mmCIF file of C-alpha atoms in Angstrom:
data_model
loop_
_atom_site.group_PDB
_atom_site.id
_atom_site.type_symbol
_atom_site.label_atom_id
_atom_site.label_comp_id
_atom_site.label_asym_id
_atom_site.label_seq_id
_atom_site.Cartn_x
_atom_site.Cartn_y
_atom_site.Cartn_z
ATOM 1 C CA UNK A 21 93.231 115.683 49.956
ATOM 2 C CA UNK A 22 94.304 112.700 51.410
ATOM 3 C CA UNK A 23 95.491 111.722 54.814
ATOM 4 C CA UNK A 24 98.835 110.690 55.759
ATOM 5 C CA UNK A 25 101.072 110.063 58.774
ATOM 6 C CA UNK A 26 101.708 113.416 59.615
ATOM 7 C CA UNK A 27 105.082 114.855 61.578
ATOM 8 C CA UNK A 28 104.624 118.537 63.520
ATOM 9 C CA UNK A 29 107.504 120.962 64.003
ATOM 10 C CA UNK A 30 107.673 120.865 67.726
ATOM 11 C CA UNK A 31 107.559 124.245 70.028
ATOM 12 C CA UNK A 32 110.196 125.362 72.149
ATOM 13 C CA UNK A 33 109.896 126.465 75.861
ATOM 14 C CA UNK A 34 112.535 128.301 77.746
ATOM 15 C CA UNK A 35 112.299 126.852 81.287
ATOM 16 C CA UNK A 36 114.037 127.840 84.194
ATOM 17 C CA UNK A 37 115.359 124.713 85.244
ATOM 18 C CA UNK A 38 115.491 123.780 81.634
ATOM 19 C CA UNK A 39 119.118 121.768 80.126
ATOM 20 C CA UNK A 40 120.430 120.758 76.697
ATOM 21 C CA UNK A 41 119.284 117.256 76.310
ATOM 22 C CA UNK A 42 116.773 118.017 74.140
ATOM 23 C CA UNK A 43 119.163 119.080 71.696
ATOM 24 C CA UNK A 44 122.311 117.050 72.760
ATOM 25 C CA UNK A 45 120.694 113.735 72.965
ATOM 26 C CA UNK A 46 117.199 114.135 71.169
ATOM 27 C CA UNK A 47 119.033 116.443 68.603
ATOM 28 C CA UNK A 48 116.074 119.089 68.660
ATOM 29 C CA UNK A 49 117.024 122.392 66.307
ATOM 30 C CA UNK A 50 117.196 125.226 68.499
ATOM 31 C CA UNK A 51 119.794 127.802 69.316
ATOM 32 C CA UNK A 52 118.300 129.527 72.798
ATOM 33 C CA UNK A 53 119.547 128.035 76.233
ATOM 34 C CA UNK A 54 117.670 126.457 79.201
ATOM 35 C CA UNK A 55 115.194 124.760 77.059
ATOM 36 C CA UNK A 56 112.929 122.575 78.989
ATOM 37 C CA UNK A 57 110.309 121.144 77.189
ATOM 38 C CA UNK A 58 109.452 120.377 73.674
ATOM 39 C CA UNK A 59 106.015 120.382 72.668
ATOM 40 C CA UNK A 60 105.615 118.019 69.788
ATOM 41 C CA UNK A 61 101.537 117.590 69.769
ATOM 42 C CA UNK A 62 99.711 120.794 70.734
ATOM 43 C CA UNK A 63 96.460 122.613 70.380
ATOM 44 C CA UNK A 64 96.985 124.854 73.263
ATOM 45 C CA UNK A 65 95.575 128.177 72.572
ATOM 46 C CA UNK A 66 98.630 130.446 71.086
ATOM 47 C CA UNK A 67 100.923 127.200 70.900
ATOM 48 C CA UNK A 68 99.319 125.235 67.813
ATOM 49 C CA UNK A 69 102.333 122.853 66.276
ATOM 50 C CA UNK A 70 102.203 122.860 62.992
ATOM 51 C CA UNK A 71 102.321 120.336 60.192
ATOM 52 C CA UNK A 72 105.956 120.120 58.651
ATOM 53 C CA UNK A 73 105.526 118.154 55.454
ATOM 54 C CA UNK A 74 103.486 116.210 52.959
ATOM 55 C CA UNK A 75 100.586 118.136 50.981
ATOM 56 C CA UNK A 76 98.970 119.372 54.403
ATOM 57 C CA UNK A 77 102.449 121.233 55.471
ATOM 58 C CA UNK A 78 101.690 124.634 56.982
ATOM 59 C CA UNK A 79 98.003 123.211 58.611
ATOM 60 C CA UNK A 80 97.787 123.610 62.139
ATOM 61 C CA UNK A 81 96.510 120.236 64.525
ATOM 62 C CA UNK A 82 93.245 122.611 64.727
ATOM 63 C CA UNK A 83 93.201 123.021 60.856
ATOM 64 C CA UNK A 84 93.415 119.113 61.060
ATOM 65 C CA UNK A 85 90.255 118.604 62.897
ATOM 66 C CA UNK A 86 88.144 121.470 61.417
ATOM 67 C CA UNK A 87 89.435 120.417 57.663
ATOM 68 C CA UNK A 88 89.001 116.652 58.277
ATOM 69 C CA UNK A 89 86.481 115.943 61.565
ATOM 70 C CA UNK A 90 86.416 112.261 62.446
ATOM 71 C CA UNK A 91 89.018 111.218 60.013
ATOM 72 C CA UNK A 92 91.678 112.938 61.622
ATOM 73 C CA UNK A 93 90.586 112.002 65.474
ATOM 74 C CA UNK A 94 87.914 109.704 65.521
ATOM 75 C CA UNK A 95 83.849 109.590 65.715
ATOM 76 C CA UNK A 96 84.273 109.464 69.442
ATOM 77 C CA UNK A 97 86.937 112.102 69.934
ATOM 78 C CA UNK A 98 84.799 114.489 67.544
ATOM 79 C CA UNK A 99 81.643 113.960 69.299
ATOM 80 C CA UNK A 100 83.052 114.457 72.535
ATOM 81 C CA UNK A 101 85.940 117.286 71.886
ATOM 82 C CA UNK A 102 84.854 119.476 68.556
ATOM 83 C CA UNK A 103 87.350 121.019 67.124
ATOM 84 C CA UNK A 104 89.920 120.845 70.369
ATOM 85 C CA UNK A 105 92.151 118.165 70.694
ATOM 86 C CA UNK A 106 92.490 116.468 73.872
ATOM 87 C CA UNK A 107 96.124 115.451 74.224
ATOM 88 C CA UNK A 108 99.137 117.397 74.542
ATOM 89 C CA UNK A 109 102.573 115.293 74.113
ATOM 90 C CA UNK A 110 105.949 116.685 75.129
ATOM 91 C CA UNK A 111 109.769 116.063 75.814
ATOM 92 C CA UNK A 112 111.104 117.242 79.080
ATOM 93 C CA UNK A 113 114.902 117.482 80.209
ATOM 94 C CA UNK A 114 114.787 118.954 83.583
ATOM 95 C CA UNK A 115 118.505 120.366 84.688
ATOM 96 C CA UNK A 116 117.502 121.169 87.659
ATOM 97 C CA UNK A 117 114.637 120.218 89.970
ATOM 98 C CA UNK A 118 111.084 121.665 88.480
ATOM 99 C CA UNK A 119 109.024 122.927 90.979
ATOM 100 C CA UNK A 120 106.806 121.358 93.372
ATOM 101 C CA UNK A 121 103.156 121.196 91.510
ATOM 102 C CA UNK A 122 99.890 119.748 91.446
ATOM 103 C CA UNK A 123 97.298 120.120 88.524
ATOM 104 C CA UNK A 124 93.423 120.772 88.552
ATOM 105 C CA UNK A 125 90.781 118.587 87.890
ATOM 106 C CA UNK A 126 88.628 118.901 84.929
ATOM 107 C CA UNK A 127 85.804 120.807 86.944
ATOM 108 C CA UNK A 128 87.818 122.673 88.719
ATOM 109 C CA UNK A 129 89.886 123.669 86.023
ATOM 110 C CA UNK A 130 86.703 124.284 83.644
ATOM 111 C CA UNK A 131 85.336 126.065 86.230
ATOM 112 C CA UNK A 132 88.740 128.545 87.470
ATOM 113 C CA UNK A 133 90.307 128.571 83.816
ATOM 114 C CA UNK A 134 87.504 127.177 81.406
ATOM 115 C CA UNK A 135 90.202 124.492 80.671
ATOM 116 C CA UNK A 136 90.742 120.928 80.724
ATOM 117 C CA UNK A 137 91.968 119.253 84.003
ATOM 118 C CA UNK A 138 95.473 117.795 83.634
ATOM 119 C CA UNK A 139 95.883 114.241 84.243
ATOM 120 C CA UNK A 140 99.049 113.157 82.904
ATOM 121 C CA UNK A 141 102.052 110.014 82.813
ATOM 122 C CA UNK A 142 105.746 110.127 82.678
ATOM 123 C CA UNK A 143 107.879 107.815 80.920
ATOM 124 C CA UNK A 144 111.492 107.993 81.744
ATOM 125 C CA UNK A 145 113.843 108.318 78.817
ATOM 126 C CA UNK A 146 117.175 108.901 80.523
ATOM 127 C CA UNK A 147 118.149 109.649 83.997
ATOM 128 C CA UNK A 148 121.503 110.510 85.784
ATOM 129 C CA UNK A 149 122.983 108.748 88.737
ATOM 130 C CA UNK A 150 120.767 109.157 91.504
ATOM 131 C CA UNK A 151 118.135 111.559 89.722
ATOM 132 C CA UNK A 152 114.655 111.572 91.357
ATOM 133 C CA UNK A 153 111.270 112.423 91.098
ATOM 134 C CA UNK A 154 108.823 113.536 93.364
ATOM 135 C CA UNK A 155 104.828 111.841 93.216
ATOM 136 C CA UNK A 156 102.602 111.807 96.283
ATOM 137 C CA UNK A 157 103.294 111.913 100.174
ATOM 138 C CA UNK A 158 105.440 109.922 101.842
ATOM 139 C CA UNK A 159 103.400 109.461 104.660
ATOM 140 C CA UNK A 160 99.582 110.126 105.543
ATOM 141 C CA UNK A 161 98.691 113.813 105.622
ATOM 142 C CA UNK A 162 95.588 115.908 106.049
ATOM 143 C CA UNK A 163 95.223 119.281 104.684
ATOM 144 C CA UNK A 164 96.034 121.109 108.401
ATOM 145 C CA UNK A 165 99.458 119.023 108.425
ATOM 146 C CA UNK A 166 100.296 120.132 105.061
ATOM 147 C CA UNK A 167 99.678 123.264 105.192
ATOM 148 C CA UNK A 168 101.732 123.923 108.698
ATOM 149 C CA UNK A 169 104.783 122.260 106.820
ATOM 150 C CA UNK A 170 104.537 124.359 103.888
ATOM 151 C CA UNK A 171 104.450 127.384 106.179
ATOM 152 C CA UNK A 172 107.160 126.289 108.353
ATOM 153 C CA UNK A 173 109.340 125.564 104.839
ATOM 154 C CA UNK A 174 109.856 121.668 105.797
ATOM 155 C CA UNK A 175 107.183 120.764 102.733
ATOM 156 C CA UNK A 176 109.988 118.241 101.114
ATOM 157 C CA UNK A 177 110.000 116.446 104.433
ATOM 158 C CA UNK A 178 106.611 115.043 103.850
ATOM 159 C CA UNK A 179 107.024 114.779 99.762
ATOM 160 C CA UNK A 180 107.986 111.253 98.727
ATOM 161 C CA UNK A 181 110.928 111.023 96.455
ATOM 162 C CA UNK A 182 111.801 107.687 94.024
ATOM 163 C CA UNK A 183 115.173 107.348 92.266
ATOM 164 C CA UNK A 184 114.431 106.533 88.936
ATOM 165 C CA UNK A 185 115.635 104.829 86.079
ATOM 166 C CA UNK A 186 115.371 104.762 82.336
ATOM 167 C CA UNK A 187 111.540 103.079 82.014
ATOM 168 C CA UNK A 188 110.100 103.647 85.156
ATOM 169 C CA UNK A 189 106.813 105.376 84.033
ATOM 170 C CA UNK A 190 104.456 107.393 86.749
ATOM 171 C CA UNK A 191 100.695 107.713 85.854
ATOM 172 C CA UNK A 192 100.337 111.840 87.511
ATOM 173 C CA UNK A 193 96.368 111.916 88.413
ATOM 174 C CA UNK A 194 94.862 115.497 89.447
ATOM 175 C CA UNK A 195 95.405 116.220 92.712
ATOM 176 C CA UNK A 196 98.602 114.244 93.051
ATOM 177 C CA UNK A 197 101.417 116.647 94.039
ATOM 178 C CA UNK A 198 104.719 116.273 92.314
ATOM 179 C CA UNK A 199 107.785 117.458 90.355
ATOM 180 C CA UNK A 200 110.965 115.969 88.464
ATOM 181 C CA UNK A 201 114.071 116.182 89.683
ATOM 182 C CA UNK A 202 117.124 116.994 88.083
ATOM 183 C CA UNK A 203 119.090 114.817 85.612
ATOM 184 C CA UNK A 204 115.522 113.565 84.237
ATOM 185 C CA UNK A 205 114.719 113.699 80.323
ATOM 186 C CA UNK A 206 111.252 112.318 79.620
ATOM 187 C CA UNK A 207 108.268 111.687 77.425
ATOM 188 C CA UNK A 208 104.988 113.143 78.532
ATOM 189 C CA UNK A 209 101.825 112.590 77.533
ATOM 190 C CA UNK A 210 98.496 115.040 79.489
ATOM 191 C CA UNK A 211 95.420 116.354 78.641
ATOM 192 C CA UNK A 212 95.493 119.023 76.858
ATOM 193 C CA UNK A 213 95.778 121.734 79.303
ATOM 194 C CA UNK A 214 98.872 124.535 80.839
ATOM 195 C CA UNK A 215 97.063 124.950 84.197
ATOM 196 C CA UNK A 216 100.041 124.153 87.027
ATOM 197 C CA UNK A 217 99.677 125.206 90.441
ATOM 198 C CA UNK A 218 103.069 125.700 91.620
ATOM 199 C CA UNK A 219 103.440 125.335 95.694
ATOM 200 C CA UNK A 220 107.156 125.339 96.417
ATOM 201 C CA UNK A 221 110.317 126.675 93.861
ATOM 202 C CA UNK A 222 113.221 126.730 95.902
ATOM 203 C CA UNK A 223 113.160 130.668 96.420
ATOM 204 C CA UNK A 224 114.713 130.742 92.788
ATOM 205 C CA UNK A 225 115.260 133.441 90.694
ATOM 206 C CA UNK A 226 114.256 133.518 87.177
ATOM 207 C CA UNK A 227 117.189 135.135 85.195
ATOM 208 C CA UNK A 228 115.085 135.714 82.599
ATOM 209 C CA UNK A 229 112.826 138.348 85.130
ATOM 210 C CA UNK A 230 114.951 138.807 87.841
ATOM 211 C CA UNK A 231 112.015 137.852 89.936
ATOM 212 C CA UNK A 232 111.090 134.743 91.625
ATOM 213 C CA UNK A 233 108.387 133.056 90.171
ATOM 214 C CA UNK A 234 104.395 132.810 91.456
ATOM 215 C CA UNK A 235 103.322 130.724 93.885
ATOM 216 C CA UNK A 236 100.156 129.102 93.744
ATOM 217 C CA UNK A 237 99.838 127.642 97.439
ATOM 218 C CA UNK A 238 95.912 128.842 98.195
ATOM 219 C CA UNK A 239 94.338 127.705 95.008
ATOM 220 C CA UNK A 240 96.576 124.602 95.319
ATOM 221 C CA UNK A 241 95.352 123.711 98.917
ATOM 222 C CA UNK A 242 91.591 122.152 97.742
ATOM 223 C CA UNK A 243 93.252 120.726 94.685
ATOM 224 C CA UNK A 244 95.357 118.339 96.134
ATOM 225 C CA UNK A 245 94.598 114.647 96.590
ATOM 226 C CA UNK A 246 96.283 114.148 100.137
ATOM 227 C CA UNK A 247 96.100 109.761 100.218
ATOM 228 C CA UNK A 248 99.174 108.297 101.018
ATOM 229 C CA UNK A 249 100.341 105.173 98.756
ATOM 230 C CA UNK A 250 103.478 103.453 99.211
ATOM 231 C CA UNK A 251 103.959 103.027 95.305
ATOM 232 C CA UNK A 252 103.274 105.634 92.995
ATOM 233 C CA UNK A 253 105.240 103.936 89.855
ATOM 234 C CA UNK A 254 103.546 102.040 87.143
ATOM 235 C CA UNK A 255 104.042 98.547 87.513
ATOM 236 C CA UNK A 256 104.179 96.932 83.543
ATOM 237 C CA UNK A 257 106.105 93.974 81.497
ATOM 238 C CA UNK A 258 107.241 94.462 77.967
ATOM 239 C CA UNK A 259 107.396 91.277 75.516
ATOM 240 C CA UNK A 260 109.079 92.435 72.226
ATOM 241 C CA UNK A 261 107.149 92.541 69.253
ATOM 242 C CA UNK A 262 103.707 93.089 71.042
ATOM 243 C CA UNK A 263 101.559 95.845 72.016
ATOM 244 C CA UNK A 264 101.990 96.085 76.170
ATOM 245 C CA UNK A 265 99.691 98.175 77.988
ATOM 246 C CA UNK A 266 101.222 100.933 80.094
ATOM 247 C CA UNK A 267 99.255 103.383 81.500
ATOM 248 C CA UNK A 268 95.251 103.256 80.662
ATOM 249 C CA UNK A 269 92.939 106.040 81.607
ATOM 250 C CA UNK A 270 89.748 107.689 80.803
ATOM 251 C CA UNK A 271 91.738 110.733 79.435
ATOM 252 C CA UNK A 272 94.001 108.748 77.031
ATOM 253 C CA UNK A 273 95.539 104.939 76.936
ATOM 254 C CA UNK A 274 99.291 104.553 76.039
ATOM 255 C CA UNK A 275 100.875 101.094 75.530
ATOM 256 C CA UNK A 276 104.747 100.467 74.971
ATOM 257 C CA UNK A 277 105.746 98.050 71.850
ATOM 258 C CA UNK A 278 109.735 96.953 71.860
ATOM 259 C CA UNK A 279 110.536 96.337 67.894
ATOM 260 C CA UNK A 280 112.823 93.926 66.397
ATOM 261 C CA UNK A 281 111.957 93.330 62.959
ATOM 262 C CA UNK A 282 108.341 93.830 61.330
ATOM 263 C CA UNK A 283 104.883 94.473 63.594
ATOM 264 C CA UNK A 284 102.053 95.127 61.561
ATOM 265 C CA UNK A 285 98.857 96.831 62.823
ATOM 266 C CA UNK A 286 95.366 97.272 62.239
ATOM 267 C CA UNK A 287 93.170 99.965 63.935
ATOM 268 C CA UNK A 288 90.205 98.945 62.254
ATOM 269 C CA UNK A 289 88.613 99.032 65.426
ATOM 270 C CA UNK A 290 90.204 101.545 67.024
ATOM 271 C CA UNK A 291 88.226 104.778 66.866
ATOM 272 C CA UNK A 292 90.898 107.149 67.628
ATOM 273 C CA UNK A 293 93.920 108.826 66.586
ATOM 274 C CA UNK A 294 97.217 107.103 67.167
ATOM 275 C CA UNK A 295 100.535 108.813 68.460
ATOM 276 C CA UNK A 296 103.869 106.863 68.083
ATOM 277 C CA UNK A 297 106.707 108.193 70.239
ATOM 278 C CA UNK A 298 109.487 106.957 70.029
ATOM 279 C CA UNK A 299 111.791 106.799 73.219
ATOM 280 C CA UNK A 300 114.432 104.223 72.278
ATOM 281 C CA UNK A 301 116.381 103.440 68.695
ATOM 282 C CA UNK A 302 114.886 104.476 65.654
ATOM 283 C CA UNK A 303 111.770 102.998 63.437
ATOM 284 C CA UNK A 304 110.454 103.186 59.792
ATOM 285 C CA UNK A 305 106.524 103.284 60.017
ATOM 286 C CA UNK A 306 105.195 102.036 56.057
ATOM 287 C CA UNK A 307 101.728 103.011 55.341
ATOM 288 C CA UNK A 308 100.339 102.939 51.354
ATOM 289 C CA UNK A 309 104.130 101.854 50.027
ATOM 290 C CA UNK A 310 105.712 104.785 51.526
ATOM 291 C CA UNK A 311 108.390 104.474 54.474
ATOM 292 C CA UNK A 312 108.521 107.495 57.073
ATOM 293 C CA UNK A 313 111.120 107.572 59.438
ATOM 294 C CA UNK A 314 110.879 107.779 63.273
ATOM 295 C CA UNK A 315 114.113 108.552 65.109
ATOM 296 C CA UNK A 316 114.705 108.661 68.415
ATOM 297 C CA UNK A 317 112.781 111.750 70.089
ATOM 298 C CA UNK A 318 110.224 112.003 67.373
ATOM 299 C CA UNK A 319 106.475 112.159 67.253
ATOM 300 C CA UNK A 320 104.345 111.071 64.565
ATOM 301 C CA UNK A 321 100.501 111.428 64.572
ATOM 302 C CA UNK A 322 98.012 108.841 62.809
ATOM 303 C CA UNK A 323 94.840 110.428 61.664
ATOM 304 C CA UNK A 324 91.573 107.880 62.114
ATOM 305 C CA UNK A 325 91.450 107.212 59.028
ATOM 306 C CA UNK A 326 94.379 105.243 58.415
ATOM 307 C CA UNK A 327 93.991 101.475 59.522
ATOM 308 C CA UNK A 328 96.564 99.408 58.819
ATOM 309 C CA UNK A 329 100.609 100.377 59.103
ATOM 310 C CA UNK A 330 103.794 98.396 59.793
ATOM 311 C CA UNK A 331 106.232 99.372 62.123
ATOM 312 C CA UNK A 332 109.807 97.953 61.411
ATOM 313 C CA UNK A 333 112.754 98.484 63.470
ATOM 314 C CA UNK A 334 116.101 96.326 64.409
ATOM 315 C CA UNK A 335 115.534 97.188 67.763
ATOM 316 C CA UNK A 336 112.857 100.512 69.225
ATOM 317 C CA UNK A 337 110.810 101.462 71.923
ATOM 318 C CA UNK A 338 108.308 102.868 70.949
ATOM 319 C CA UNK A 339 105.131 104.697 73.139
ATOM 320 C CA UNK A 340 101.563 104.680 71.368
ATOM 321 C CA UNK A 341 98.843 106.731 72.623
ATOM 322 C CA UNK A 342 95.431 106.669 71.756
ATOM 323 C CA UNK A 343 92.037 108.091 73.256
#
């Protein structure tokens, strides 16, 4: 059976602070409120998406990689991952503020949760007037100083918070404490990994529970990376038509490509998967003769195997993500 540009039905996750942009403006097909995130690539244990046509509809991303080893990830990704896959690529449209979080690194992480750490980057897709995000300190800290303003409730004092705008990206390392803001829809791309230590939630009440939700403040406290920069966003330049590199890391490289017209590609000597997400307009990707179509707020996943594509568009940005 061959291998094809594949599309997975993407999974659902009632959030707290979650909104309706995902369905209003990325026109996702769900009927339950306060959705916050859409997972559209995942191997997470109990949250595998699914393939949703061609000949391999019904296959999981796992069933993927076990059917089809280093033609559907790479030589390099198999060696070094198995059967796992190492990304996990989502669409979040935060209502209201997410809590205040930092992530685990990968030995930490292996060593609390036997998972992967969770570096991650945010791409902004849309955000309202004045919407922020939170990344880093704001000022230089040492663990005693932050933990005598988290006990004294002025944490957000010392959090530094950046308006944002539709493209400002954020590369999220472990350690790095942070949290969107409300008003925010984005594209994010992590390891693959659904460790969060959450240190501050507003005193909120989940309607779902009734309850507030868990606080993670003593595991957080060795986790966090407590440097002080004073700029956190990814500086980058886009020229249309080429690929322009946006974030680059050892846990996965994404690079942002503006279409207008016809771009064609060969990853001949790429040995890795390729994700295209788009973020902006819409895009046909051809590969063998056939055209699929990419609209706005849809994935599409590139096994290794396939080398050489065009991407055609009167005018799309587009993210591509690669190991």
């Amino acid at each position: 059976m061959a291998l094809y540009p594949i599309k997975f039905t993407p999974i659902y996750k009632y959030r707290i602070w979650g909104g309706n942009k995902l369905k209003t403006v990325l026109n996702k097909n769900y009927t339950q409120e306060n959705i916050g995130e859409s997972w559209e690539i995942s191997d997470v244990k109990g949250d595998e998406t699914i393939v949703s046509d061609g000949s391999l509809a019904g296959k999981t991303l796992r069933d993927l990689i076990k059917d089809f080893k280093e033609d559907a990830v790479g030589a390099h990704v198999y060696k070094t991952f198995g059967e796992e896959f190492p990304l996990l690529i989502k669409f979040i449209d935060a209502k209201t503020p997410l809590s205040i979080q930092v992530h685990p690194n990968n030995e930490i992480a292996k060593q609390r949760h036997n998972s992967f750490g969770k570096n991650e980057m945010w791409y902004v897709m849309e955000a309202e007037k004045d919407a922020e995000l939170i990344v880093g300190f704001n000022q230089k800290v040492d663990k005693e100083a932050y933990v005598k303003a988290l006990e004294s409730g002025e944490v957000l004092k010392i959090l530094n918070n950046d308006t944002v705008s539709k493209g400002d990206t954020y590369y999220i390392p472990t350690g790095r404490i942070h949290a969107i803001g409300a008003g925010v829809m984005l594209a994010e791309i992590q390891q693959t990994s659904d460790i969060t230590y959450r240190i501050y939630d507003y005193d909120r009440v989940d309607s779902s529970t009734g309850k507030t939700r868990e606080l993670h403040t003593d595991l957080a406290v060795d986790v966090i990376d407590y440097s002080f920069d004073t700029n956190y966003k990814t500086n980058y330049a886009i020229t249309e038509n080429k690929t322009n590199p946006l974030v680059h890391s050892p846990y996965f490289k994404t690079n942002i490509i503006n279409i207008k017209g016809e771009i064609k590609k060969d990853f001949s000597d790429l040995d890795s998967f390729v994700i295209y997400i788009c973020v902006e307009g819409s895009l046909e990707l051809i590969y063998n003769d056939k055209v699929y179509k990419v609209a706005k707020g849809e994935t599409i996943f590139l096994p290794a195997a396939l080398d050489d594509v065009v991407l055609k568009s009167h005018n799309a940005d587009v993210l591509e993500v690669y190991y």
